[in-house]
Short mmCIF file of C-alpha atoms in Angstrom, two decimals:
data_model
loop_
_atom_site.label_atom_id
_atom_site.label_comp_id
_atom_site.label_asym_id
_atom_site.label_seq_id
_atom_site.Cartn_x
_atom_site.Cartn_y
_atom_site.Cartn_z
CA MET A 1 0.00 0.00 0.00
CA THR A 2 1.37 3.42 -0.91
CA SER A 3 1.65 5.67 2.11
CA ALA A 4 -0.49 8.82 2.09
CA PHE A 5 2.48 10.87 3.25
CA GLN A 6 5.07 9.43 0.85
CA GLN A 7 6.70 12.29 -1.10
CA THR A 8 9.12 12.67 -3.99
CA GLU A 9 12.69 13.83 -3.50
CA THR A 10 11.86 17.18 -5.11
CA ASN A 11 9.39 18.14 -2.36
CA THR A 12 11.02 20.30 0.31
CA ASP A 13 9.86 22.68 3.01
CA THR A 14 11.81 25.63 1.55
CA GLU A 15 9.59 28.70 1.87
CA ILE A 16 6.50 26.57 2.33
CA PHE A 17 4.10 27.83 4.98
CA TYR A 18 2.21 25.27 7.05
CA PRO A 19 -0.63 27.10 8.89
CA SER A 20 -1.53 26.19 12.45
CA THR A 21 -5.13 27.36 12.28
CA ASP A 22 -7.95 27.76 9.79
CA GLY A 23 -10.20 29.99 11.88
CA GLU A 24 -12.83 27.27 12.26
CA PRO A 25 -14.39 26.53 15.68
CA LEU A 26 -12.86 23.74 17.74
CA ALA A 27 -16.09 21.79 18.15
CA GLU A 28 -19.69 21.70 16.97
CA THR A 29 -21.32 22.11 20.41
CA TYR A 30 -20.34 22.60 24.03
CA VAL A 31 -20.95 18.89 24.69
CA HIS A 32 -18.47 17.97 21.95
CA LEU A 33 -15.95 20.59 23.11
CA TYR A 34 -16.09 19.38 26.71
CA ALA A 35 -15.61 15.76 25.62
CA ILE A 36 -12.55 16.77 23.58
CA LEU A 37 -10.96 18.77 26.39
CA VAL A 38 -11.59 16.14 29.07
CA THR A 39 -10.24 13.34 26.85
CA LEU A 40 -7.16 15.45 26.11
CA GLU A 41 -6.45 16.19 29.77
CA ILE A 42 -7.06 12.64 31.02
CA LEU A 43 -4.70 11.14 28.45
CA ARG A 44 -2.14 13.90 28.96
CA GLN A 45 -2.00 13.15 32.68
CA TYR A 46 -1.93 9.40 32.05
CA LEU A 47 1.07 9.64 29.72
CA GLU A 48 2.96 12.25 31.74
CA GLY A 49 6.62 11.30 32.09
CA GLN A 50 6.63 9.15 28.96
CA GLN A 51 8.11 9.93 25.55
CA ALA A 52 4.71 10.78 24.17
CA THR A 53 2.45 13.72 23.47
CA VAL A 54 -1.31 14.23 23.26
CA LEU A 55 -2.55 16.93 20.89
CA SER A 56 -6.02 18.30 20.24
CA ASP A 57 -7.28 20.00 17.07
CA GLN A 58 -3.75 20.65 15.80
CA PHE A 59 -3.16 20.24 12.09
CA LEU A 60 -1.63 16.90 11.22
CA TYR A 61 0.44 17.36 8.04
CA TYR A 62 1.11 14.09 6.25
CA ALA A 63 2.65 15.07 2.89
CA GLN A 64 5.85 17.11 2.87
CA GLY A 65 5.64 20.04 0.48
CA TYR A 66 1.83 20.00 0.33
CA PRO A 67 0.40 22.24 3.07
CA LYS A 68 -3.18 21.68 1.88
CA LEU A 69 -2.89 17.98 2.67
CA ARG A 70 -3.75 18.07 6.35
CA VAL A 71 -6.31 16.95 8.88
CA ALA A 72 -7.11 18.11 12.42
CA PRO A 73 -7.97 15.13 14.67
CA ASP A 74 -9.94 16.01 17.78
CA VAL A 75 -7.42 14.14 19.96
CA MET A 76 -4.31 12.26 18.83
CA VAL A 77 -1.73 10.33 20.84
CA ILE A 78 1.82 10.02 19.49
CA PHE A 79 4.51 7.87 21.09
CA ASN A 80 8.31 8.06 20.83
CA VAL A 81 8.34 11.84 20.46
CA ALA A 82 9.22 14.68 22.81
CA PRO A 83 6.44 15.50 25.30
CA GLY A 84 4.66 18.84 25.14
CA GLY A 85 2.47 20.79 22.79
CA ARG A 86 2.96 21.79 19.18
CA ASP A 87 1.29 24.39 16.98
CA ASN A 88 1.01 21.69 14.33
CA TYR A 89 2.38 18.21 13.73
CA LYS A 90 4.42 17.21 10.67
CA ILE A 91 4.93 13.48 10.34
CA TRP A 92 8.14 13.77 8.31
CA GLU A 93 9.77 16.02 10.95
CA GLU A 94 8.72 14.00 14.02
CA GLY A 95 9.25 10.62 12.39
CA GLU A 96 6.18 9.09 14.05
CA VAL A 97 2.58 8.61 12.98
CA PRO A 98 -0.11 9.05 15.67
CA LYS A 99 -0.76 5.76 17.43
CA VAL A 100 -4.33 6.52 18.51
CA ILE A 101 -6.83 9.07 17.22
CA PHE A 102 -10.17 10.06 18.74
CA GLU A 103 -12.86 11.90 16.80
CA ILE A 104 -15.76 13.32 18.83
CA THR A 105 -18.36 12.73 16.18
CA SER A 106 -21.89 13.88 15.41
CA LYS A 107 -24.55 13.37 12.79
CA GLY A 108 -23.09 16.34 10.93
CA THR A 109 -19.53 14.91 10.82
CA LYS A 110 -20.47 11.23 10.39
CA ASP A 111 -19.75 11.06 6.66
CA GLU A 112 -16.30 12.66 6.98
CA ASP A 113 -15.39 10.65 10.09
CA MET A 114 -16.41 7.34 8.52
CA GLY A 115 -15.28 8.25 5.02
CA PHE A 116 -12.27 10.47 4.36
CA LYS A 117 -10.79 10.39 7.87
CA LYS A 118 -11.18 6.66 8.36
CA ARG A 119 -9.52 5.92 5.00
CA LEU A 120 -6.75 8.43 5.65
CA TYR A 121 -5.92 7.17 9.15
CA GLU A 122 -5.95 3.62 7.85
CA GLN A 123 -3.53 4.54 5.07
CA LEU A 124 -1.27 6.50 7.40
CA GLY A 125 -1.01 3.50 9.69
CA VAL A 126 -2.80 4.92 12.76
CA GLU A 127 -3.16 1.77 14.86
CA GLU A 128 -6.40 2.69 16.63
CA TYR A 129 -9.23 4.98 15.56
CA TRP A 130 -11.99 5.74 18.06
CA LEU A 131 -15.29 7.50 17.35
CA PHE A 132 -17.24 8.91 20.29
CA ASP A 133 -20.77 10.22 19.72
CA PRO A 134 -21.56 12.04 23.00
CA LYS A 135 -25.14 12.86 21.99
CA GLY A 136 -25.83 9.37 20.67
CA GLU A 137 -26.88 10.73 17.30
CA TRP A 138 -25.71 7.82 15.16
CA ILE A 139 -23.51 5.35 17.08
CA PRO A 140 -25.44 2.80 19.18
CA GLY A 141 -23.78 2.87 22.59
CA LYS A 142 -21.99 6.11 21.61
CA LEU A 143 -18.54 4.51 21.19
CA ARG A 144 -16.95 2.67 18.28
CA GLY A 145 -13.32 1.72 17.79
CA TYR A 146 -11.18 0.32 15.00
CA ARG A 147 -7.83 -1.43 15.17
CA LEU A 148 -5.42 -1.80 12.27
CA TYR A 149 -4.98 -5.40 11.16
CA ARG A 150 -2.92 -6.11 8.03
CA GLU A 151 -3.33 -2.48 6.91
CA ILE A 152 -7.14 -2.66 7.22
CA TYR A 153 -9.32 -1.41 10.08
CA GLU A 154 -11.31 -4.02 11.97
CA GLU A 155 -13.91 -3.03 14.54
CA ILE A 156 -12.89 -3.37 18.20
CA THR A 157 -15.43 -5.49 20.04
CA ASP A 158 -14.18 -5.32 23.63
CA ASN A 159 -13.65 -1.54 24.08
CA ARG A 160 -9.97 -2.18 24.85
CA SER A 161 -7.24 0.14 23.67
CA SER A 162 -4.24 -2.16 23.37
CA CYS A 163 -2.05 0.81 22.43
CA LEU A 164 -2.94 2.71 25.61
CA GLN A 165 -3.56 -0.35 27.80
CA LEU A 166 -6.85 1.15 28.85
CA ARG A 167 -10.46 -0.01 28.86
CA LEU A 168 -12.99 2.52 27.59
CA GLU A 169 -16.52 2.96 28.89
CA ILE A 170 -19.24 5.57 28.55
CA ASP A 171 -19.88 7.99 31.41
CA GLU A 172 -22.85 10.04 30.18
CA ASN A 173 -21.32 12.55 27.72
CA LEU A 174 -17.71 11.54 28.33
CA ILE A 175 -15.38 8.62 27.71
CA ALA A 176 -14.31 6.95 30.94
CA PHE A 177 -10.85 5.37 30.92
CA TYR A 178 -9.78 2.49 33.20
CA ARG A 179 -6.27 1.09 33.61
CA GLU A 180 -6.00 -2.54 32.59
CA ASP A 181 -3.33 -3.34 35.17
CA THR A 182 -5.15 -2.03 38.25
CA GLY A 183 -8.73 -1.39 37.10
CA GLU A 184 -8.35 2.15 38.43
CA LYS A 185 -10.37 4.87 36.72
CA LEU A 186 -8.43 7.81 35.31
CA LEU A 187 -10.10 10.81 36.87
CA ALA A 188 -11.22 13.85 34.91
CA PRO A 189 -10.21 17.29 36.27
CA GLY A 190 -13.57 17.76 38.03
CA GLU A 191 -13.35 14.29 39.54
CA LEU A 192 -9.81 14.95 40.73
CA LYS A 193 -11.00 18.10 42.51
CA ALA A 194 -13.86 16.22 44.15
CA ALA A 195 -11.51 13.41 45.19
CA LEU A 196 -9.10 15.93 46.73
CA GLU A 197 -11.91 17.56 48.68
CA GLU A 198 -13.03 14.16 49.95
CA VAL A 199 -9.49 13.34 51.10
CA LYS A 200 -9.27 16.69 52.89
CA ILE A 201 -12.60 16.09 54.63
CA ARG A 202 -11.53 12.60 55.72
CA ALA A 203 -8.24 13.96 57.04
CA GLU A 204 -10.04 16.68 59.00
CA GLN A 205 -12.48 14.11 60.40
CA ALA A 206 -9.61 11.82 61.40
CA GLU A 207 -7.84 14.72 63.10
CA SER A 208 -11.02 15.64 64.95
CA ARG A 209 -11.50 12.05 66.12
CA ALA A 210 -7.87 11.93 67.30
CA GLU A 211 -8.37 15.12 69.32
CA GLN A 212 -11.55 13.73 70.89
CA ALA A 213 -9.77 10.50 71.76
CA GLU A 214 -6.93 12.41 73.39
CA GLN A 215 -9.40 14.50 75.42
CA GLN A 216 -11.13 11.35 76.66
CA ALA A 217 -7.77 9.79 77.54
CA GLU A 218 -6.80 12.85 79.53
CA LYS A 219 -10.07 12.72 81.50
CA LEU A 220 -9.34 9.11 82.40
CA ARG A 221 -5.81 10.03 83.50
CA GLU A 222 -7.22 12.79 85.72
CA GLN A 223 -9.64 10.32 87.31
CA LEU A 224 -6.75 7.93 88.04
CA ARG A 225 -4.72 10.73 89.62
CA ALA A 226 -7.72 11.59 91.83
CA LEU A 227 -7.65 8.02 93.04
CA GLY A 228 -3.96 8.33 93.81
CA VAL A 229 -2.84 6.27 90.83
CA ASN A 230 -0.09 7.54 88.59
CA PRO A 231 -1.37 6.87 85.03
CA ASP A 232 2.19 7.00 83.66
CA THR A 233 3.09 3.82 85.59
CA ILE A 234 0.26 1.78 84.17
#
């Protein structure tokens, strides 16, 4: 299969401008935008410290010398590259194709997501392609994944991302991610804040119980002293 980003030796980047924006909105609705941002942040935290980056709505350029040949995945995960953000991503400069791509889809983007983008990602060699329909407009169960097998996408039937070693579930209008090794859920920013507050409350309650226990112990020591017993010798 001929790669979609294969170029001739005459194609160079000399004086070629690769834009980082097209002025289009990031997402169709607030629900779609929130799903994109939460997915981005969860995966960014999960992969922190690894040679990987997670990008959202950045142009992915796949043909050197042809700035019009580009696509902007909602969320893409690339391994074996320097961590951190980019204004855009050029495959020939980074030397790595995205490993996993998520598109937060809708009825309005269905044809492009299942047509052009699916064929392109397949040809580029993106190992996993996930479609999440937060409003449930056209995907039964809201989530559908594809895994590359012999250069062709086959549907994922167990909601496992083998590339990320995560299990995916639906949590209302968001994708919930669970570690395969521990079963632990990767918390979204709001969930992290709630978990921190819960820990603080538990710590305060434990401290209060410790103070009450010490007060009760002191009362008992005073009663022993009144009886002429030294509590420190007991």
